[in-house]
Amino acid sequence: MAVLVTGATGFIAQWVLDYLLKENYQVIGTVRSQEKGDKLHKQFGSPSNLSFEIVKDISDTEAFEPLFKKRGKEIDIVLHTASPFHFNTNEYEKDLLIPALNGTRGVLNAIKKYGDVKKVVVTSSYAAITDMVNSGDGSLVFTEKDWNPATWEGCQTDAMNAYCASKKFAEQAAWEFSKETGVSLTTINPVFVFGPQKFDEDVTSQLNTSNEIINGLIHSKPGDKLEPDFHAVYVDVRDVARAHLIAFQKDTAGERLGLSNGRFSSQGILDILNEKFPQLNISKGPEPGKEDTKPAAKFDNRHSKEVLGFPFISLEQSVYDTVAQVLKKEGRL
Ligand code: NDP
């Protein structure tokens, strides 16, 4: 029984691989090049139950076909994490919407054609649930039943909107496939994911998109204003990885597992940094120690937490582990 993890080089996927290997699964990861696969294999200590296949660009709807032709019969479970998550483009269709949608359709079509897959888990996002336009409305409560109302045309105003909508269209395609084929599907819908990189050596001056929120604050200067000033929700990457395993180990068919462990703000993160790492000479923020009372729509994910049944990592711990790893790499801890 093998588990296929698409986008194996990703921040979240590397932790998923780690948890799968610890539980002795046969794991196949997709990577965009041989070099990336070789590096990751070595980083995990070259285990015999980990192998890689190359899938160069998920924008091509046939990109998964060679892999499934070759190894489809081995694969019981597919964890589809690959999707572009960045805001560095103004070609929204080409760089965000199409790869997200075609990647999901591509892997699902290959399953249908060549595979014998029992369970599909798609890494979607809270972005597929929430309505960005009303995120500052404190009277709103979103749950796992809600959908981002964005449209394909309307979302192409900026990269953030287009990314959020890309997650909605990709997830919708997955549910349509599940309805059509009867393949068991669960989606994982995390909010901003913080936490350490799986391997210290992968800490670079720029981190993955969600951790860049923390990285920017670590490298702030005294007196710096909070720009951008985040008031949002977080979850730790290790909890996201655990959820991917539970999604196929338990009967979670049909669930959208909303992963959030509550609010954070840029000021709140600075407060943690200044308390835990007093040696850093960084911004104190405009309102040190003050509770974040800015109105914001809530995400009620009690149902998902009940299904998952494990306690989530606190903001303090998640931020501490992220920052300690960066400072260690920079020789400052
Ligand atoms: P990363 O950017 O670290 O990982 C993205 C992965 O997708 C990488 O393996 C990347 O390959 C691969 N990928 C991207 N575009 C393509 C493409 N065109 N063809 C082939 N492979 C591609 O992101 P995260 O780990 O943070 O995110 C993983 C998943 O989780 C995504 O689906 C994202 O939308 C979702 N998510 C993330 C959140 C977060 O806060 N981090 C929150 C909610 C959802 P390569 O490394 O070679 O570029």
XYZ file of C-alpha atoms and ligand atoms in Angstrom:
381
model
C 0.000 0.000 0.000
C 1.576 3.261 -1.141
C 0.678 6.851 -0.426
C 1.305 9.386 -3.184
C 2.153 12.920 -2.027
C 2.097 15.521 -4.809
C 4.308 18.596 -4.423
C 6.637 16.744 -2.043
C 9.128 19.625 -1.811
C 6.531 21.938 -0.277
C 6.651 23.334 3.262
C 3.571 21.364 4.337
C 4.309 18.279 2.207
C 7.744 17.718 3.766
C 6.112 17.368 7.179
C 3.473 15.075 5.664
C 6.277 12.878 4.277
C 7.933 12.866 7.692
C 4.780 11.696 9.474
C 4.089 9.044 6.799
C 7.642 7.682 7.002
C 7.461 7.565 10.810
C 4.389 5.339 10.408
C 6.237 3.148 7.888
C 4.089 3.817 4.850
C 5.439 3.262 1.345
C 5.637 6.820 0.115
C 5.881 8.165 -3.428
C 6.440 11.904 -3.771
C 6.133 13.990 -6.904
C 8.846 16.595 -7.519
C 9.563 18.917 -10.425
C 13.088 17.649 -11.076
C 15.415 14.749 -10.379
C 17.698 17.048 -8.326
C 14.845 18.048 -6.033
C 13.922 14.400 -5.482
C 17.522 13.348 -4.863
C 18.018 16.140 -2.326
C 14.836 15.315 -0.417
C 15.595 11.587 -0.420
C 18.988 12.285 1.122
C 17.517 14.704 3.676
C 15.190 11.977 4.908
C 18.162 9.601 5.263
C 17.590 7.713 1.972
C 14.862 5.357 3.281
C 13.917 2.454 1.009
C 10.185 3.139 1.442
C 10.483 6.628 -0.068
C 10.742 7.227 -3.802
C 10.079 10.088 -6.154
C 8.542 10.590 -9.572
C 8.894 13.707 -11.668
C 5.836 15.798 -12.459
C 7.220 18.972 -13.998
C 4.263 21.268 -14.276
C 0.778 20.579 -12.985
C -0.675 23.208 -15.356
C -0.518 20.428 -17.946
C -3.620 18.298 -17.339
C -1.720 15.225 -18.562
C 1.276 15.789 -16.298
C 0.322 12.938 -13.945
C -0.349 10.366 -16.666
C 3.150 8.863 -16.999
C 3.373 8.410 -13.229
C -0.009 6.680 -13.014
C 0.697 4.571 -16.097
C 3.861 3.377 -14.405
C 2.846 3.096 -10.745
C -0.919 3.692 -10.560
C -1.675 0.169 -9.354
C 0.638 0.569 -6.341
C -1.091 3.706 -5.104
C -3.927 3.374 -2.602
C -3.991 6.876 -1.228
C -3.354 10.225 -2.893
C -2.536 13.334 -0.874
C -2.645 16.169 -3.383
C -0.803 19.135 -1.884
C 0.860 20.642 -4.987
C -0.481 24.066 -5.893
C 1.148 27.448 -6.362
C 1.059 29.505 -3.159
C 2.658 32.890 -3.759
C 1.607 36.398 -4.639
C 4.495 37.269 -6.994
C 2.611 37.519 -10.241
C 0.141 39.576 -12.183
C -0.559 36.740 -14.597
C -3.245 35.347 -12.380
C -4.676 32.718 -14.711
C -1.360 31.357 -15.905
C 0.469 31.305 -12.586
C -2.284 30.673 -10.021
C -5.724 29.690 -11.303
C -4.770 27.279 -14.081
C -2.093 25.267 -12.233
C -4.349 24.930 -9.181
C -7.356 23.761 -11.188
C -5.510 21.696 -13.803
C -3.297 20.121 -11.147
C -6.337 18.863 -9.280
C -8.164 17.773 -12.421
C -4.989 16.205 -13.802
C -4.282 14.002 -10.823
C -7.921 12.978 -10.521
C -8.233 12.108 -14.211
C -5.067 10.010 -14.018
C -6.540 8.183 -11.007
C -9.705 7.494 -12.976
C -7.802 6.269 -16.020
C -5.029 4.181 -14.518
C -5.318 4.005 -10.762
C -6.877 1.850 -8.098
C -6.978 4.578 -5.500
C -9.134 4.151 -2.394
C -8.894 7.614 -0.945
C -8.037 11.116 -2.083
C -7.117 13.953 0.269
C -6.798 17.395 -1.309
C -4.969 20.203 0.460
C -7.412 23.014 -0.061
C -7.502 26.101 2.156
C -9.579 28.330 4.359
C -9.285 30.579 1.297
C -11.827 28.286 -0.388
C -14.225 28.892 2.512
C -13.978 32.520 3.505
C -15.204 35.649 1.770
C -12.149 37.917 1.647
C -14.267 41.009 1.034
C -16.013 40.654 4.393
C -13.072 39.368 6.466
C -13.274 42.479 8.702
C -16.933 41.936 9.582
C -16.935 40.794 13.226
C -20.542 39.625 13.006
C -19.733 36.925 10.428
C -18.986 33.312 11.362
C -17.692 30.938 8.686
C -17.827 27.162 9.026
C -16.699 24.197 6.935
C -19.976 24.498 5.003
C -19.152 27.888 3.494
C -17.647 28.740 0.121
C -15.628 31.711 -1.064
C -18.074 33.500 -3.419
C -15.286 34.593 -5.822
C -15.767 34.173 -9.555
C -13.083 33.259 -12.129
C -13.225 36.706 -13.767
C -13.903 38.734 -10.620
C -11.018 37.298 -8.601
C -8.367 38.597 -10.996
C -7.890 41.928 -9.218
C -4.739 41.005 -7.334
C -2.649 37.934 -6.601
C -4.114 37.337 -3.130
C -7.700 37.245 -4.449
C -6.680 35.084 -7.388
C -4.812 32.648 -5.113
C -7.814 32.377 -2.770
C -10.150 31.733 -5.683
C -7.713 29.205 -7.190
C -8.179 27.112 -4.057
C -11.957 27.305 -4.372
C -12.031 26.234 -8.041
C -9.557 23.410 -7.439
C -11.500 22.133 -4.434
C -14.809 22.320 -6.265
C -13.334 20.256 -9.094
C -12.303 17.632 -6.558
C -15.799 17.387 -5.051
C -17.317 17.107 -8.540
C -14.910 14.253 -9.311
C -15.777 12.486 -6.080
C -19.497 12.781 -6.807
C -19.011 11.491 -10.329
C -16.731 8.568 -9.537
C -17.612 7.662 -5.950
C -13.937 7.986 -4.910
C -13.726 8.891 -1.238
C -12.558 12.490 -0.792
C -11.590 14.609 2.200
C -10.225 18.116 1.946
C -7.879 19.847 4.352
C -8.660 23.543 4.686
C -5.962 25.274 6.735
C -5.706 28.946 7.590
C -2.215 30.576 7.576
C 0.268 27.812 8.368
C 3.226 28.651 10.616
C 5.985 26.454 12.023
C 9.521 25.323 11.308
C 10.782 23.995 7.982
C 11.256 20.237 8.147
C 14.991 20.652 7.567
C 17.057 23.476 9.122
C 19.211 23.695 5.998
C 16.169 24.827 3.974
C 15.846 28.053 5.950
C 16.726 30.820 3.510
C 16.393 34.600 3.673
C 12.930 34.205 2.163
C 10.658 31.532 3.631
C 7.454 30.014 2.243
C 4.593 32.498 1.831
C 2.842 32.011 5.195
C 6.028 31.981 7.306
C 7.174 35.176 5.591
C 4.700 36.957 7.915
C 6.873 35.917 10.874
C 10.159 36.282 8.990
C 9.362 39.917 8.159
C 8.805 40.660 11.852
C 12.018 38.879 12.927
C 13.899 41.215 10.605
C 12.033 44.403 11.591
C 13.892 47.388 13.047
C 13.017 49.314 16.206
C 10.378 51.893 15.363
C 9.223 50.089 12.187
C 5.490 50.358 11.498
C 3.475 47.184 10.969
C 3.220 46.941 7.209
C 1.360 44.834 6.372
C -0.540 44.642 9.652
C -2.005 41.135 9.833
C -5.131 40.242 11.822
C -5.847 36.689 10.789
C -5.914 33.044 11.920
C -3.142 30.445 12.176
C -2.410 26.742 12.544
C 0.916 24.928 12.984
C 2.359 22.912 10.089
C 2.820 19.794 12.215
C -0.904 19.762 13.001
C -1.645 20.219 9.297
C 0.543 17.197 8.527
C -1.166 15.082 11.202
C -4.549 16.016 9.760
C -3.488 14.702 6.330
C -2.831 11.279 7.858
C -5.971 11.194 9.980
C -7.969 12.183 6.891
C -7.325 8.742 5.392
C -6.770 6.705 8.552
C -10.210 7.547 9.970
C -13.490 7.547 8.125
C -13.598 11.208 7.146
C -15.166 10.821 3.695
C -16.982 13.957 2.624
C -15.386 16.158 5.306
C -13.795 19.520 4.712
C -11.409 19.624 7.661
C -11.013 23.256 8.661
C -7.689 23.746 10.437
C -7.342 26.811 12.638
C -6.171 27.305 16.177
C -7.328 30.880 16.569
C -6.310 34.427 15.865
C -2.949 36.094 15.530
C -1.885 39.629 14.756
C 1.424 41.160 13.710
C 1.503 42.961 17.071
C 0.855 39.681 18.903
C 3.738 37.990 17.086
C 6.051 40.908 17.892
C 5.029 40.577 21.556
C 6.003 36.881 21.501
C 9.310 37.682 19.758
C 10.190 40.460 22.198
C 9.340 38.294 25.209
C 11.027 35.062 24.091
C 13.988 36.559 22.251
C 14.833 39.774 24.164
C 18.271 39.802 22.488
C 16.609 40.764 19.173
C 16.633 44.484 18.590
C 13.345 44.664 16.676
C 10.173 46.710 16.497
C 7.971 46.679 19.597
C 4.953 47.530 17.427
C 2.528 50.396 18.046
C 0.639 48.758 20.931
C 2.878 46.282 22.785
C 0.998 43.819 24.976
C -2.420 45.015 23.882
C -5.007 42.378 23.065
C -6.084 42.284 19.411
C -9.630 43.597 19.391
C -9.887 44.483 15.690
C -13.215 43.119 14.400
C -12.756 40.086 12.168
C -14.976 37.364 10.759
C -14.650 34.170 12.823
C -13.926 30.636 11.690
C -15.865 28.121 13.738
C -14.025 24.850 13.094
C -15.160 22.998 16.227
C -16.576 20.204 14.096
C -13.219 19.532 12.388
C -11.356 19.631 15.698
C -13.763 17.038 17.043
C -13.232 14.775 14.020
C -9.441 15.103 14.313
C -9.415 14.634 18.086
C -5.961 16.004 18.932
C -4.984 19.287 20.609
C -3.453 21.892 18.296
C -0.073 23.548 18.852
C -0.287 27.003 20.459
C 0.637 30.223 18.668
C 3.495 30.799 21.157
C 4.994 27.377 20.432
C 4.540 27.648 16.683
C 6.110 31.114 16.532
C 8.900 30.089 18.926
C 9.852 27.038 16.856
C 9.746 29.006 13.599
C 11.889 31.821 14.940
C 14.376 29.642 16.824
C 15.108 27.766 13.590
C 15.691 31.006 11.657
C 17.933 32.460 14.372
C 19.900 29.227 14.594
C 20.475 29.290 10.843
C 21.572 32.924 11.056
C 23.957 32.071 13.896
C 22.021 34.304 16.310
C 20.878 31.563 18.729
P 4.869 25.559 -0.940
O 5.002 26.696 -1.896
O 5.939 25.343 0.050
O 4.649 24.203 -1.739
C 3.959 24.160 -2.956
C 4.281 22.855 -3.645
O 3.586 22.803 -4.902
C 5.773 22.708 -3.979
O 6.143 21.362 -3.912
C 5.842 23.204 -5.421
O 6.962 22.684 -6.132
C 4.538 22.624 -5.950
N 4.078 23.360 -7.136
C 3.645 24.632 -7.205
N 3.328 24.960 -8.481
C 3.585 23.862 -9.228
C 3.488 23.568 -10.624
N 3.045 24.473 -11.495
N 3.855 22.332 -11.046
C 4.304 21.392 -10.169
N 4.415 21.608 -8.843
C 4.059 22.827 -8.381
O 3.460 25.798 -0.237
P 2.813 25.198 1.093
O 3.488 23.977 1.537
O 2.643 26.322 2.035
O 1.370 24.831 0.521
C 1.038 23.505 0.143
C -0.449 23.445 -0.104
O -1.149 23.915 1.042
C -0.922 24.328 -1.274
O -1.964 23.640 -1.924
C -1.466 25.569 -0.575
O -2.431 26.216 -1.349
C -2.060 24.949 0.679
N -2.214 25.863 1.797
C -1.108 26.451 2.380
C -1.279 27.319 3.450
C -0.118 27.970 4.122
O -0.350 28.909 4.913
N 1.128 27.548 3.894
C -2.620 27.628 3.984
C -3.692 26.930 3.309
C -3.486 26.087 2.268
P 8.413 23.424 -6.044
O 8.882 23.271 -4.625
O 9.249 22.686 -7.009
O 8.156 24.848 -6.419
